[in-house]
Amino acid sequence: MKKINQSIFQRYWNPYVVLAIAGILSAVYFGLTSTVWAVTGEFTRLGGDILKLFGVDISGWAYYDMVHLKGTTWSRPDGWIVWGMFVGALVMVLLSNSFKIRRPQQKRRYVQGLIGGIVAGFGARLALGCNLAAFFTGVPQFSFHSWIFIVATGIGTFFGAKLTKTRWWKGKPTLTRGSGKPAPAKARVIQPYIGGAIAIVYLALTVYFFVTGQKLLGLGALFGLAFGILIERGQICFTSAFRDLFLVGRSVMAKAIILGMAVSSIVTIIVISVYGLTPITQIAALSTFIGGALFGFGIVMASGCETGMMYRLMEGQVLFLPVFAGNVIGATILAYAWDHLGVYDTLVKSGAKVNLLDSLGPVGAIAATLAMLAVLYGLTVYREKQYHRKIVLAKGAKQHAN
Amino acid sequence: MQTDLEADFTLDLRGESCPYPVIYTLEALEGMNKGELLQVITDCPGSFRNVPEEAIAHGYTFAKDPVKNGQEYLFYIYA
């Protein structure tokens, strides 16, 4: 028992396994509800809820009509996906006794987090999806906008990584001579009990949803919980997938995400053909590209995307409070700009909804998707190799100089 | 706890989120003389995995296994 307990709670899970499971679950969630695992749409609605709270009349805002702002976050399945993810992550953090208030030593991070959060929130909603609906769950829906989004996000994170490396952005760490002192260990461990209690209450609530016939809320709550558990235990970070490839030639997360999307695409095409469902397609337009690039740049500025920031916040990383606020603010600004500042007319209107299933048929769609993912995988491996070749050369040069 | 190793430098990264623990660690190691020992104290869960993996991928060696200390990890890396 102790061994099982150790491998579940004391170690982080293999990201390949975690993302394959997440890919399968998101396909199943689509099969059950005809909606996908997504979060930023709900962030936009939260922004709308807050505006209404302050008495702002948003009834004429086209964007809120489009994302169906109705009821409260507690009566929306998408809302329960978000809160379920927060709860799932928090429960795992507590069960593994790893909650700790973590305040960045570099105060500039708070400003970077807020600005990055706003840029990423704005970009994601401009492109109609973040790293989920326009990426991880967008590709398996065969929505072409996610292909554009991935390329644009890659470009955005490349420049983000450049910014991260500048001296004024990263700041100087505290490097001291001699051995440092670790924090004294605490004898009493209470976090797992709190985590267990929260889990029981939450599961009871989920059962209540099903018993009272609110099936969609129950499914949202249940799948949200599962996604939260997975992203925390796998430390799934879409930001790092691109960024670390550019920064330090690290490829694990990128490869795991690509394989997860491949698994999800295969399961989704089966679900679509067996149940005769219509995939969710978003407009592919100039806005997708600009939004993706802004999103990529913003998530690196903020050190976390809309998904990653959720479990980081639950771990007690204070930095992600301004990031979360920034995400909601950015999404809300976009909702305003959509019709009031002509964003729709200039960037979106000329686009079209392109779905590979319609244009290529089922076999063509899955073949093209898997081929695209294979190319991405190849590029990832190439970049990793190229980085390490450079490192070896640089080291050799340094040794000769000495 | 074992404190038999005397580090030449200590990098206290508590509170910093990814990717800064990795960047700081690699930069500190690069600036040190070969054979000197760096102690890294970090509490960002992402860094528990990426700091040791990247230090090794960049050709540095560990003086001993990472030490888990409550919600922090201690790494001992030779430059």
GROMACS .gro file of C-alpha atoms in nm:
model
  481
    1MET     CA    1   0.000   0.000   0.000
    2LYS     CA    2   0.277   0.237   0.092
    3LYS     CA    3   0.442   0.169  -0.241
    4ILE     CA    4   0.126   0.248  -0.436
    5ASN     CA    5   0.077   0.559  -0.227
    6GLN     CA    6   0.434   0.663  -0.308
    7SER     CA    7   0.408   0.621  -0.680
    8ILE     CA    8   0.074   0.802  -0.702
    9PHE     CA    9   0.135   1.091  -0.468
   10GLN     CA   10   0.506   1.127  -0.413
   11ARG     CA   11   0.616   1.116  -0.774
   12TYR     CA   12   0.497   1.310  -1.072
   13TRP     CA   13   0.352   1.093  -1.346
   14ASN     CA   14   0.504   1.032  -1.685
   15PRO     CA   15   0.383   1.316  -1.913
   16TYR     CA   16   0.346   1.080  -2.212
   17VAL     CA   17   0.100   0.859  -2.021
   18VAL     CA   18  -0.080   1.159  -1.872
   19LEU     CA   19  -0.132   1.331  -2.208
   20ALA     CA   20  -0.243   1.009  -2.377
   21ILE     CA   21  -0.508   0.965  -2.106
   22ALA     CA   22  -0.607   1.333  -2.134
   23GLY     CA   23  -0.636   1.290  -2.511
   24ILE     CA   24  -0.864   0.988  -2.472
   25LEU     CA   25  -1.074   1.154  -2.201
   26SER     CA   26  -1.123   1.471  -2.407
   27ALA     CA   27  -1.242   1.260  -2.702
   28VAL     CA   28  -1.484   1.074  -2.471
   29TYR     CA   29  -1.605   1.405  -2.323
   30PHE     CA   30  -1.676   1.525  -2.676
   31GLY     CA   31  -1.866   1.203  -2.748
   32LEU     CA   32  -2.080   1.250  -2.437
   33THR     CA   33  -2.149   1.623  -2.457
   34SER     CA   34  -2.060   1.743  -2.809
   35THR     CA   35  -1.835   2.007  -2.648
   36VAL     CA   36  -1.460   2.003  -2.598
   37TRP     CA   37  -1.227   2.044  -2.303
   38ALA     CA   38  -1.162   2.420  -2.300
   39VAL     CA   39  -1.112   2.695  -2.045
   40THR     CA   40  -1.067   3.042  -2.194
   41GLY     CA   41  -1.423   3.065  -2.325
   42GLU     CA   42  -1.530   3.041  -1.962
   43PHE     CA   43  -1.267   3.299  -1.861
   44THR     CA   44  -1.431   3.538  -2.108
   45ARG     CA   45  -1.772   3.467  -1.955
   46LEU     CA   46  -1.628   3.525  -1.607
   47GLY     CA   47  -1.511   3.866  -1.732
   48GLY     CA   48  -1.867   3.929  -1.854
   49ASP     CA   49  -2.009   3.822  -1.516
   50ILE     CA   50  -1.779   4.068  -1.340
   51LEU     CA   51  -1.871   4.351  -1.579
   52LYS     CA   52  -2.240   4.285  -1.509
   53LEU     CA   53  -2.168   4.289  -1.137
   54PHE     CA   54  -2.034   4.643  -1.180
   55GLY     CA   55  -2.345   4.740  -1.369
   56VAL     CA   56  -2.197   4.745  -1.719
   57ASP     CA   57  -2.455   4.670  -1.985
   58ILE     CA   58  -2.301   4.405  -2.208
   59SER     CA   59  -2.622   4.288  -2.374
   60GLY     CA   60  -2.512   4.438  -2.707
   61TRP     CA   61  -2.161   4.285  -2.712
   62ALA     CA   62  -2.146   4.043  -3.003
   63TYR     CA   63  -1.870   3.831  -2.849
   64TYR     CA   64  -2.080   3.741  -2.545
   65ASP     CA   65  -2.364   3.632  -2.772
   66MET     CA   66  -2.120   3.413  -2.959
   67VAL     CA   67  -1.984   3.241  -2.645
   68HIS     CA   68  -2.338   3.209  -2.500
   69LEU     CA   69  -2.307   3.407  -2.182
   70LYS     CA   70  -2.599   3.273  -1.984
   71GLY     CA   71  -2.666   3.194  -1.619
   72THR     CA   72  -2.373   3.190  -1.378
   73THR     CA   73  -2.049   2.998  -1.385
   74TRP     CA   74  -2.212   2.744  -1.149
   75SER     CA   75  -2.487   2.664  -1.399
   76ARG     CA   76  -2.255   2.619  -1.699
   77PRO     CA   77  -2.083   2.286  -1.778
   78ASP     CA   78  -1.780   2.484  -1.905
   79GLY     CA   79  -1.772   2.658  -1.568
   80TRP     CA   80  -1.754   2.324  -1.391
   81ILE     CA   81  -1.471   2.214  -1.618
   82VAL     CA   82  -1.273   2.513  -1.488
   83TRP     CA   83  -1.365   2.473  -1.120
   84GLY     CA   84  -1.322   2.095  -1.145
   85MET     CA   85  -0.970   2.148  -1.279
   86PHE     CA   86  -0.889   2.381  -0.990
   87VAL     CA   87  -1.029   2.131  -0.738
   88GLY     CA   88  -0.859   1.829  -0.899
   89ALA     CA   89  -0.523   2.003  -0.899
   90LEU     CA   90  -0.567   2.129  -0.542
   91VAL     CA   91  -0.666   1.785  -0.411
   92MET     CA   92  -0.357   1.625  -0.568
   93VAL     CA   93  -0.131   1.901  -0.436
   94LEU     CA   94  -0.268   1.849  -0.085
   95LEU     CA   95  -0.264   1.469  -0.097
   96SER     CA   96   0.102   1.483  -0.197
   97ASN     CA   97   0.170   1.735   0.081
   98SER     CA   98   0.323   1.978  -0.163
   99PHE     CA   99   0.124   2.295  -0.100
  100LYS     CA  100   0.339   2.589  -0.006
  101ILE     CA  101   0.296   2.963  -0.049
  102ARG     CA  102   0.568   3.045  -0.300
  103ARG     CA  103   0.646   3.412  -0.353
  104PRO     CA  104   0.892   3.502  -0.628
  105GLN     CA  105   1.212   3.668  -0.505
  106GLN     CA  106   1.211   3.880  -0.820
  107LYS     CA  107   0.928   4.128  -0.768
  108ARG     CA  108   0.929   4.208  -1.139
  109ARG     CA  109   0.762   3.868  -1.198
  110TYR     CA  110   0.427   4.001  -1.075
  111VAL     CA  111   0.427   4.274  -1.340
  112GLN     CA  112   0.548   4.030  -1.604
  113GLY     CA  113   0.276   3.784  -1.500
  114LEU     CA  114  -0.003   4.041  -1.521
  115ILE     CA  115   0.105   4.182  -1.858
  116GLY     CA  116   0.179   3.836  -2.000
  117GLY     CA  117  -0.156   3.711  -1.871
  118ILE     CA  118  -0.340   3.997  -2.044
  119VAL     CA  119  -0.155   3.942  -2.374
  120ALA     CA  120  -0.217   3.565  -2.360
  121GLY     CA  121  -0.584   3.604  -2.263
  122PHE     CA  122  -0.641   3.855  -2.543
  123GLY     CA  123  -0.456   3.644  -2.800
  124ALA     CA  124  -0.629   3.321  -2.706
  125ARG     CA  125  -0.977   3.466  -2.743
  126LEU     CA  126  -0.886   3.648  -3.063
  127ALA     CA  127  -0.789   3.309  -3.205
  128LEU     CA  128  -1.098   3.147  -3.048
  129GLY     CA  129  -0.919   2.905  -2.819
  130CYS     CA  130  -0.608   2.862  -2.611
  131ASN     CA  131  -0.370   2.571  -2.597
  132LEU     CA  132  -0.678   2.352  -2.555
  133ALA     CA  133  -0.957   2.440  -2.801
  134ALA     CA  134  -0.716   2.576  -3.062
  135PHE     CA  135  -0.445   2.320  -2.995
  136PHE     CA  136  -0.476   2.006  -2.786
  137THR     CA  137  -0.849   1.958  -2.838
  138GLY     CA  138  -0.866   2.162  -3.161
  139VAL     CA  139  -0.641   1.943  -3.373
  140PRO     CA  140  -0.846   1.628  -3.290
  141GLN     CA  141  -1.159   1.817  -3.401
  142PHE     CA  142  -0.991   1.856  -3.741
  143SER     CA  143  -1.047   2.230  -3.723
  144PHE     CA  144  -0.789   2.390  -3.949
  145HIS     CA  145  -0.767   2.700  -3.729
  146SER     CA  146  -0.567   2.495  -3.479
  147TRP     CA  147  -0.298   2.425  -3.739
  148ILE     CA  148  -0.250   2.798  -3.793
  149PHE     CA  149  -0.261   2.852  -3.417
  150ILE     CA  150   0.017   2.599  -3.348
  151VAL     CA  151   0.253   2.760  -3.599
  152ALA     CA  152   0.174   3.108  -3.469
  153THR     CA  153   0.217   3.000  -3.107
  154GLY     CA  154   0.556   2.856  -3.196
  155ILE     CA  155   0.663   3.189  -3.346
  156GLY     CA  156   0.528   3.383  -3.046
  157THR     CA  157   0.709   3.164  -2.792
  158PHE     CA  158   1.032   3.194  -2.991
  159PHE     CA  159   1.032   3.571  -2.938
  160GLY     CA  160   0.910   3.521  -2.582
  161ALA     CA  161   1.210   3.298  -2.513
  162LYS     CA  162   1.441   3.568  -2.653
  163LEU     CA  163   1.285   3.820  -2.415
  164THR     CA  164   1.319   3.579  -2.120
  165LYS     CA  165   1.692   3.561  -2.178
  166THR     CA  166   1.755   3.935  -2.155
  167ARG     CA  167   1.918   4.051  -1.834
  168TRP     CA  168   1.658   4.313  -1.744
  169TRP     CA  169   1.378   4.061  -1.783
  170LYS     CA  170   1.515   3.762  -1.594
  171GLY     CA  171   1.694   3.948  -1.313
  172LYS     CA  172   1.984   3.824  -1.104
  173PRO     CA  173   1.945   3.528  -0.868
  174THR     CA  174   2.090   3.514  -0.517
  175LEU     CA  175   2.409   3.317  -0.557
  176THR     CA  176   2.598   3.298  -0.228
  177ARG     CA  177   2.927   3.140  -0.125
  178GLY     CA  178   2.922   2.823   0.083
  179SER     CA  179   2.635   2.595   0.181
  180GLY     CA  180   2.286   2.735   0.228
  181LYS     CA  181   2.026   2.641   0.482
  182PRO     CA  182   1.718   2.447   0.380
  183ALA     CA  183   1.390   2.513   0.560
  184PRO     CA  184   1.341   2.310   0.879
  185ALA     CA  185   1.124   2.006   0.814
  186LYS     CA  186   0.774   2.010   0.962
  187ALA     CA  187   0.685   1.711   1.174
  188ARG     CA  188   0.308   1.731   1.137
  189VAL     CA  189   0.155   1.651   0.804
  190ILE     CA  190  -0.204   1.772   0.773
  191GLN     CA  191  -0.238   1.857   0.404
  192PRO     CA  192  -0.348   1.507   0.289
  193TYR     CA  193  -0.642   1.514   0.534
  194ILE     CA  194  -0.763   1.848   0.400
  195GLY     CA  195  -0.720   1.718   0.044
  196GLY     CA  196  -0.920   1.405   0.125
  197ALA     CA  197  -1.200   1.610   0.280
  198ILE     CA  198  -1.223   1.841  -0.024
  199ALA     CA  199  -1.230   1.538  -0.255
  200ILE     CA  200  -1.520   1.381  -0.066
  201VAL     CA  201  -1.725   1.703  -0.065
  202TYR     CA  202  -1.659   1.756  -0.436
  203LEU     CA  203  -1.751   1.400  -0.530
  204ALA     CA  204  -2.072   1.433  -0.328
  205LEU     CA  205  -2.154   1.746  -0.528
  206THR     CA  206  -2.091   1.559  -0.853
  207VAL     CA  207  -2.323   1.280  -0.743
  208TYR     CA  208  -2.583   1.546  -0.654
  209PHE     CA  209  -2.567   1.683  -1.010
  210PHE     CA  210  -2.631   1.340  -1.158
  211VAL     CA  211  -2.905   1.247  -0.910
  212THR     CA  212  -3.092   1.572  -0.974
  213GLY     CA  213  -3.076   1.515  -1.348
  214GLN     CA  214  -2.819   1.786  -1.424
  215LYS     CA  215  -2.615   1.545  -1.631
  216LEU     CA  216  -2.410   1.803  -1.822
  217LEU     CA  217  -2.303   1.981  -1.503
  218GLY     CA  218  -2.209   1.647  -1.350
  219LEU     CA  219  -2.005   1.547  -1.653
  220GLY     CA  220  -1.832   1.887  -1.658
  221ALA     CA  221  -1.752   1.856  -1.288
  222LEU     CA  222  -1.625   1.500  -1.324
  223PHE     CA  223  -1.413   1.553  -1.635
  224GLY     CA  224  -1.283   1.885  -1.502
  225LEU     CA  225  -1.169   1.702  -1.190
  226ALA     CA  226  -0.994   1.437  -1.400
  227PHE     CA  227  -0.821   1.697  -1.619
  228GLY     CA  228  -0.708   1.889  -1.310
  229ILE     CA  229  -0.563   1.573  -1.155
  230LEU     CA  230  -0.384   1.488  -1.480
  231ILE     CA  231  -0.227   1.827  -1.550
  232GLU     CA  232  -0.102   1.859  -1.192
  233ARG     CA  233   0.036   1.506  -1.162
  234GLY     CA  234   0.194   1.524  -1.507
  235GLN     CA  235   0.311   1.886  -1.453
  236ILE     CA  236   0.174   1.944  -1.802
  237CYS     CA  237   0.301   2.275  -1.931
  238PHE     CA  238   0.223   2.387  -2.286
  239THR     CA  239   0.431   2.700  -2.233
  240SER     CA  240   0.742   2.497  -2.167
  241ALA     CA  241   0.679   2.267  -2.463
  242PHE     CA  242   0.788   2.534  -2.710
  243ARG     CA  243   0.985   2.767  -2.486
  244ASP     CA  244   1.223   2.513  -2.335
  245LEU     CA  245   1.298   2.380  -2.678
  246PHE     CA  246   1.426   2.727  -2.770
  247LEU     CA  247   1.583   2.800  -2.431
  248VAL     CA  248   1.760   2.480  -2.328
  249GLY     CA  249   1.683   2.224  -2.600
  250ARG     CA  250   1.435   2.040  -2.377
  251SER     CA  251   1.185   1.832  -2.574
  252VAL     CA  252   0.995   1.602  -2.334
  253MET     CA  253   0.678   1.811  -2.305
  254ALA     CA  254   0.655   1.892  -2.677
  255LYS     CA  255   0.686   1.525  -2.772
  256ALA     CA  256   0.431   1.418  -2.510
  257ILE     CA  257   0.179   1.679  -2.628
  258ILE     CA  258   0.221   1.576  -2.992
  259LEU     CA  259   0.170   1.208  -2.909
  260GLY     CA  260  -0.128   1.295  -2.688
  261MET     CA  261  -0.287   1.481  -2.979
  262ALA     CA  262  -0.226   1.185  -3.210
  263VAL     CA  263  -0.402   0.949  -2.967
  264SER     CA  264  -0.686   1.197  -2.920
  265SER     CA  265  -0.729   1.245  -3.297
  266ILE     CA  266  -0.763   0.870  -3.355
  267VAL     CA  267  -1.016   0.825  -3.072
  268THR     CA  268  -1.207   1.135  -3.186
  269ILE     CA  269  -1.243   1.020  -3.545
  270ILE     CA  270  -1.382   0.690  -3.416
  271VAL     CA  271  -1.624   0.875  -3.185
  272ILE     CA  272  -1.732   1.104  -3.470
  273SER     CA  273  -1.797   0.820  -3.715
  274VAL     CA  274  -1.967   0.586  -3.466
  275TYR     CA  275  -2.202   0.849  -3.317
  276GLY     CA  276  -2.234   1.066  -3.628
  277LEU     CA  277  -2.129   1.383  -3.445
  278THR     CA  278  -2.036   1.715  -3.604
  279PRO     CA  279  -1.685   1.827  -3.509
  280ILE     CA  280  -1.639   2.172  -3.357
  281THR     CA  281  -1.490   2.406  -3.614
  282GLN     CA  282  -1.371   2.760  -3.552
  283ILE     CA  283  -1.302   3.035  -3.803
  284ALA     CA  284  -0.955   3.027  -3.955
  285ALA     CA  285  -0.852   3.382  -4.039
  286LEU     CA  286  -0.579   3.640  -3.993
  287SER     CA  287  -0.705   3.670  -3.635
  288THR     CA  288  -0.605   3.308  -3.570
  289PHE     CA  289  -0.246   3.381  -3.664
  290ILE     CA  290  -0.218   3.712  -3.478
  291GLY     CA  291  -0.398   3.567  -3.176
  292GLY     CA  292  -0.173   3.261  -3.171
  293ALA     CA  293   0.144   3.470  -3.190
  294LEU     CA  294   0.023   3.700  -2.909
  295PHE     CA  295  -0.076   3.395  -2.704
  296GLY     CA  296   0.266   3.235  -2.751
  297PHE     CA  297   0.444   3.556  -2.655
  298GLY     CA  298   0.216   3.618  -2.358
  299ILE     CA  299   0.241   3.272  -2.202
  300VAL     CA  300   0.620   3.293  -2.199
  301MET     CA  301   0.606   3.642  -2.045
  302ALA     CA  302   0.370   3.510  -1.777
  303SER     CA  303   0.560   3.179  -1.726
  304GLY     CA  304   0.239   2.986  -1.774
  305CYS     CA  305  -0.057   2.943  -2.006
  306GLU     CA  306  -0.425   2.937  -1.917
  307THR     CA  307  -0.404   2.570  -1.825
  308GLY     CA  308  -0.065   2.560  -1.654
  309MET     CA  309  -0.142   2.857  -1.436
  310MET     CA  310  -0.439   2.670  -1.286
  311TYR     CA  311  -0.243   2.397  -1.108
  312ARG     CA  312   0.050   2.630  -1.032
  313LEU     CA  313  -0.190   2.859  -0.849
  314MET     CA  314  -0.318   2.560  -0.651
  315GLU     CA  315   0.040   2.469  -0.558
  316GLY     CA  316   0.060   2.807  -0.388
  317GLN     CA  317   0.265   2.985  -0.653
  318VAL     CA  318   0.149   3.339  -0.583
  319LEU     CA  319   0.283   3.462  -0.918
  320PHE     CA  320  -0.014   3.302  -1.091
  321LEU     CA  321  -0.275   3.521  -0.920
  322PRO     CA  322  -0.186   3.819  -1.143
  323VAL     CA  323  -0.159   3.576  -1.438
  324PHE     CA  324  -0.514   3.449  -1.379
  325ALA     CA  325  -0.642   3.805  -1.337
  326GLY     CA  326  -0.454   3.902  -1.654
  327ASN     CA  327  -0.609   3.614  -1.851
  328VAL     CA  328  -0.961   3.724  -1.756
  329ILE     CA  329  -0.882   4.093  -1.820
  330GLY     CA  330  -0.725   4.015  -2.160
  331ALA     CA  331  -1.020   3.799  -2.265
  332THR     CA  332  -1.262   4.072  -2.158
  333ILE     CA  333  -1.072   4.344  -2.348
  334LEU     CA  334  -1.094   4.125  -2.660
  335ALA     CA  335  -1.468   4.076  -2.607
  336TYR     CA  336  -1.502   4.455  -2.605
  337ALA     CA  337  -1.270   4.514  -2.900
  338TRP     CA  338  -1.444   4.245  -3.107
  339ASP     CA  339  -1.724   4.470  -3.228
  340HIS     CA  340  -1.653   4.806  -3.059
  341LEU     CA  341  -1.303   4.847  -3.205
  342GLY     CA  342  -1.359   4.666  -3.532
  343VAL     CA  343  -1.152   4.355  -3.460
  344TYR     CA  344  -1.412   4.130  -3.618
  345ASP     CA  345  -1.445   4.338  -3.935
  346THR     CA  346  -1.072   4.376  -3.997
  347LEU     CA  347  -0.931   4.040  -3.887
  348VAL     CA  348  -1.203   3.777  -3.865
  349LYS     CA  349  -1.477   3.849  -4.118
  350SER     CA  350  -1.272   3.744  -4.421
  351GLY     CA  351  -1.196   3.402  -4.270
  352ALA     CA  352  -1.388   3.079  -4.303
  353LYS     CA  353  -1.460   2.771  -4.097
  354VAL     CA  354  -1.242   2.501  -4.246
  355ASN     CA  355  -1.275   2.144  -4.127
  356LEU     CA  356  -1.050   1.875  -4.267
  357LEU     CA  357  -1.331   1.620  -4.240
  358ASP     CA  358  -1.539   1.821  -4.487
  359SER     CA  359  -1.255   1.900  -4.725
  360LEU     CA  360  -1.061   1.572  -4.715
  361GLY     CA  361  -1.306   1.312  -4.585
  362PRO     CA  362  -1.241   1.100  -4.274
  363VAL     CA  363  -0.942   0.904  -4.408
  364GLY     CA  364  -0.779   1.211  -4.556
  365ALA     CA  365  -0.842   1.414  -4.240
  366ILE     CA  366  -0.683   1.165  -4.001
  367ALA     CA  367  -0.395   1.095  -4.242
  368ALA     CA  368  -0.323   1.468  -4.285
  369THR     CA  369  -0.345   1.526  -3.909
  370LEU     CA  370  -0.109   1.241  -3.825
  371ALA     CA  371   0.131   1.356  -4.098
  372MET     CA  372   0.129   1.712  -3.960
  373LEU     CA  373   0.196   1.579  -3.608
  374ALA     CA  374   0.479   1.363  -3.742
  375VAL     CA  375   0.637   1.672  -3.900
  376LEU     CA  376   0.604   1.860  -3.569
  377TYR     CA  377   0.765   1.566  -3.390
  378GLY     CA  378   1.049   1.560  -3.640
  379LEU     CA  379   1.108   1.934  -3.602
  380THR     CA  380   1.115   1.893  -3.223
  381VAL     CA  381   1.377   1.620  -3.234
  382TYR     CA  382   1.578   1.821  -3.489
  383ARG     CA  383   1.578   2.132  -3.270
  384GLU     CA  384   1.686   1.929  -2.964
  385LYS     CA  385   1.976   1.769  -3.153
  386GLN     CA  386   2.082   2.102  -3.304
  387TYR     CA  387   2.084   2.268  -2.960
  388HIS     CA  388   2.301   1.998  -2.804
  389ARG     CA  389   2.542   2.002  -3.096
  390LYS     CA  390   2.592   2.373  -3.034
  391ILE     CA  391   2.648   2.312  -2.661
  392VAL     CA  392   2.920   2.055  -2.730
  393LEU     CA  393   3.090   2.293  -2.971
  394ALA     CA  394   3.072   2.583  -2.726
  395LYS     CA  395   3.215   2.369  -2.446
  396GLY     CA  396   3.499   2.250  -2.665
  397ALA     CA  397   3.583   2.609  -2.757
  398LYS     CA  398   3.583   2.709  -2.390
  399GLN     CA  399   3.819   2.426  -2.293
  400HIS     CA  400   4.063   2.508  -2.572
  401ALA     CA  401   4.063   2.873  -2.474
  402ASN     CA  402   4.163   2.771  -2.121
  403MET     CA  403   1.990   1.485   0.724
  404GLN     CA  404   2.322   1.441   0.550
  405THR     CA  405   2.530   1.756   0.546
  406ASP     CA  406   2.862   1.595   0.467
  407LEU     CA  407   2.902   1.788   0.141
  408GLU     CA  408   3.032   2.141   0.162
  409ALA     CA  409   2.910   2.341  -0.136
  410ASP     CA  410   3.122   2.617  -0.288
  411PHE     CA  411   2.816   2.816  -0.394
  412THR     CA  412   2.447   2.811  -0.308
  413LEU     CA  413   2.169   2.915  -0.541
  414ASP     CA  414   1.854   2.981  -0.341
  415LEU     CA  415   1.570   2.974  -0.595
  416ARG     CA  416   1.280   2.936  -0.355
  417GLY     CA  417   0.972   3.114  -0.488
  418GLU     CA  418   1.091   3.133  -0.850
  419SER     CA  419   0.878   2.961  -1.113
  420CYS     CA  420   0.982   2.788  -1.434
  421PRO     CA  421   1.181   2.845  -1.648
  422TYR     CA  422   1.398   3.061  -1.421
  423PRO     CA  423   1.528   2.779  -1.194
  424VAL     CA  424   1.672   2.600  -1.500
  425ILE     CA  425   1.813   2.918  -1.656
  426TYR     CA  426   1.970   3.034  -1.328
  427THR     CA  427   2.116   2.691  -1.249
  428LEU     CA  428   2.276   2.647  -1.591
  429GLU     CA  429   2.414   3.002  -1.583
  430ALA     CA  430   2.558   2.960  -1.234
  431LEU     CA  431   2.726   2.633  -1.334
  432GLU     CA  432   2.866   2.793  -1.648
  433GLY     CA  433   3.021   3.075  -1.443
  434MET     CA  434   3.191   2.841  -1.193
  435ASN     CA  435   3.525   2.663  -1.223
  436LYS     CA  436   3.524   2.297  -1.315
  437GLY     CA  437   3.499   2.073  -1.010
  438GLU     CA  438   3.334   2.332  -0.784
  439LEU     CA  439   3.013   2.224  -0.614
  440LEU     CA  440   2.684   2.409  -0.649
  441GLN     CA  441   2.396   2.361  -0.410
  442VAL     CA  442   2.053   2.448  -0.551
  443ILE     CA  443   1.752   2.499  -0.325
  444THR     CA  444   1.427   2.514  -0.519
  445ASP     CA  445   1.056   2.475  -0.446
  446CYS     CA  446   0.895   2.507  -0.791
  447PRO     CA  447   0.752   2.159  -0.861
  448GLY     CA  448   0.837   2.185  -1.231
  449SER     CA  449   1.201   2.236  -1.142
  450PHE     CA  450   1.219   1.909  -0.945
  451ARG     CA  451   1.230   1.738  -1.280
  452ASN     CA  452   1.372   1.987  -1.529
  453VAL     CA  453   1.667   2.115  -1.325
  454PRO     CA  454   1.834   1.775  -1.268
  455GLU     CA  455   1.747   1.650  -1.618
  456GLU     CA  456   1.883   1.960  -1.790
  457ALA     CA  457   2.195   1.977  -1.570
  458ILE     CA  458   2.278   1.622  -1.679
  459ALA     CA  459   2.184   1.692  -2.043
  460HIS     CA  460   2.426   1.985  -2.034
  461GLY     CA  461   2.708   1.759  -1.918
  462TYR     CA  462   2.720   1.831  -1.543
  463THR     CA  463   2.732   1.559  -1.280
  464PHE     CA  464   2.554   1.516  -0.949
  465ALA     CA  465   2.756   1.486  -0.629
  466LYS     CA  466   2.472   1.288  -0.475
  467ASP     CA  467   2.105   1.207  -0.515
  468PRO     CA  468   1.860   1.497  -0.486
  469VAL     CA  469   1.737   1.553  -0.132
  470LYS     CA  470   1.365   1.611  -0.074
  471ASN     CA  471   1.311   1.843   0.217
  472GLY     CA  472   0.940   1.899   0.276
  473GLN     CA  473   0.816   2.109  -0.017
  474GLU     CA  474   1.169   2.185  -0.138
  475TYR     CA  475   1.438   1.995  -0.319
  476LEU     CA  476   1.814   2.026  -0.275
  477PHE     CA  477   2.045   1.949  -0.565
  478TYR     CA  478   2.423   1.911  -0.548
  479ILE     CA  479   2.583   1.959  -0.887
  480TYR     CA  480   2.950   1.973  -0.994
  481ALA     CA  481   3.034   2.245  -1.243
   0.00000   0.00000   0.00000
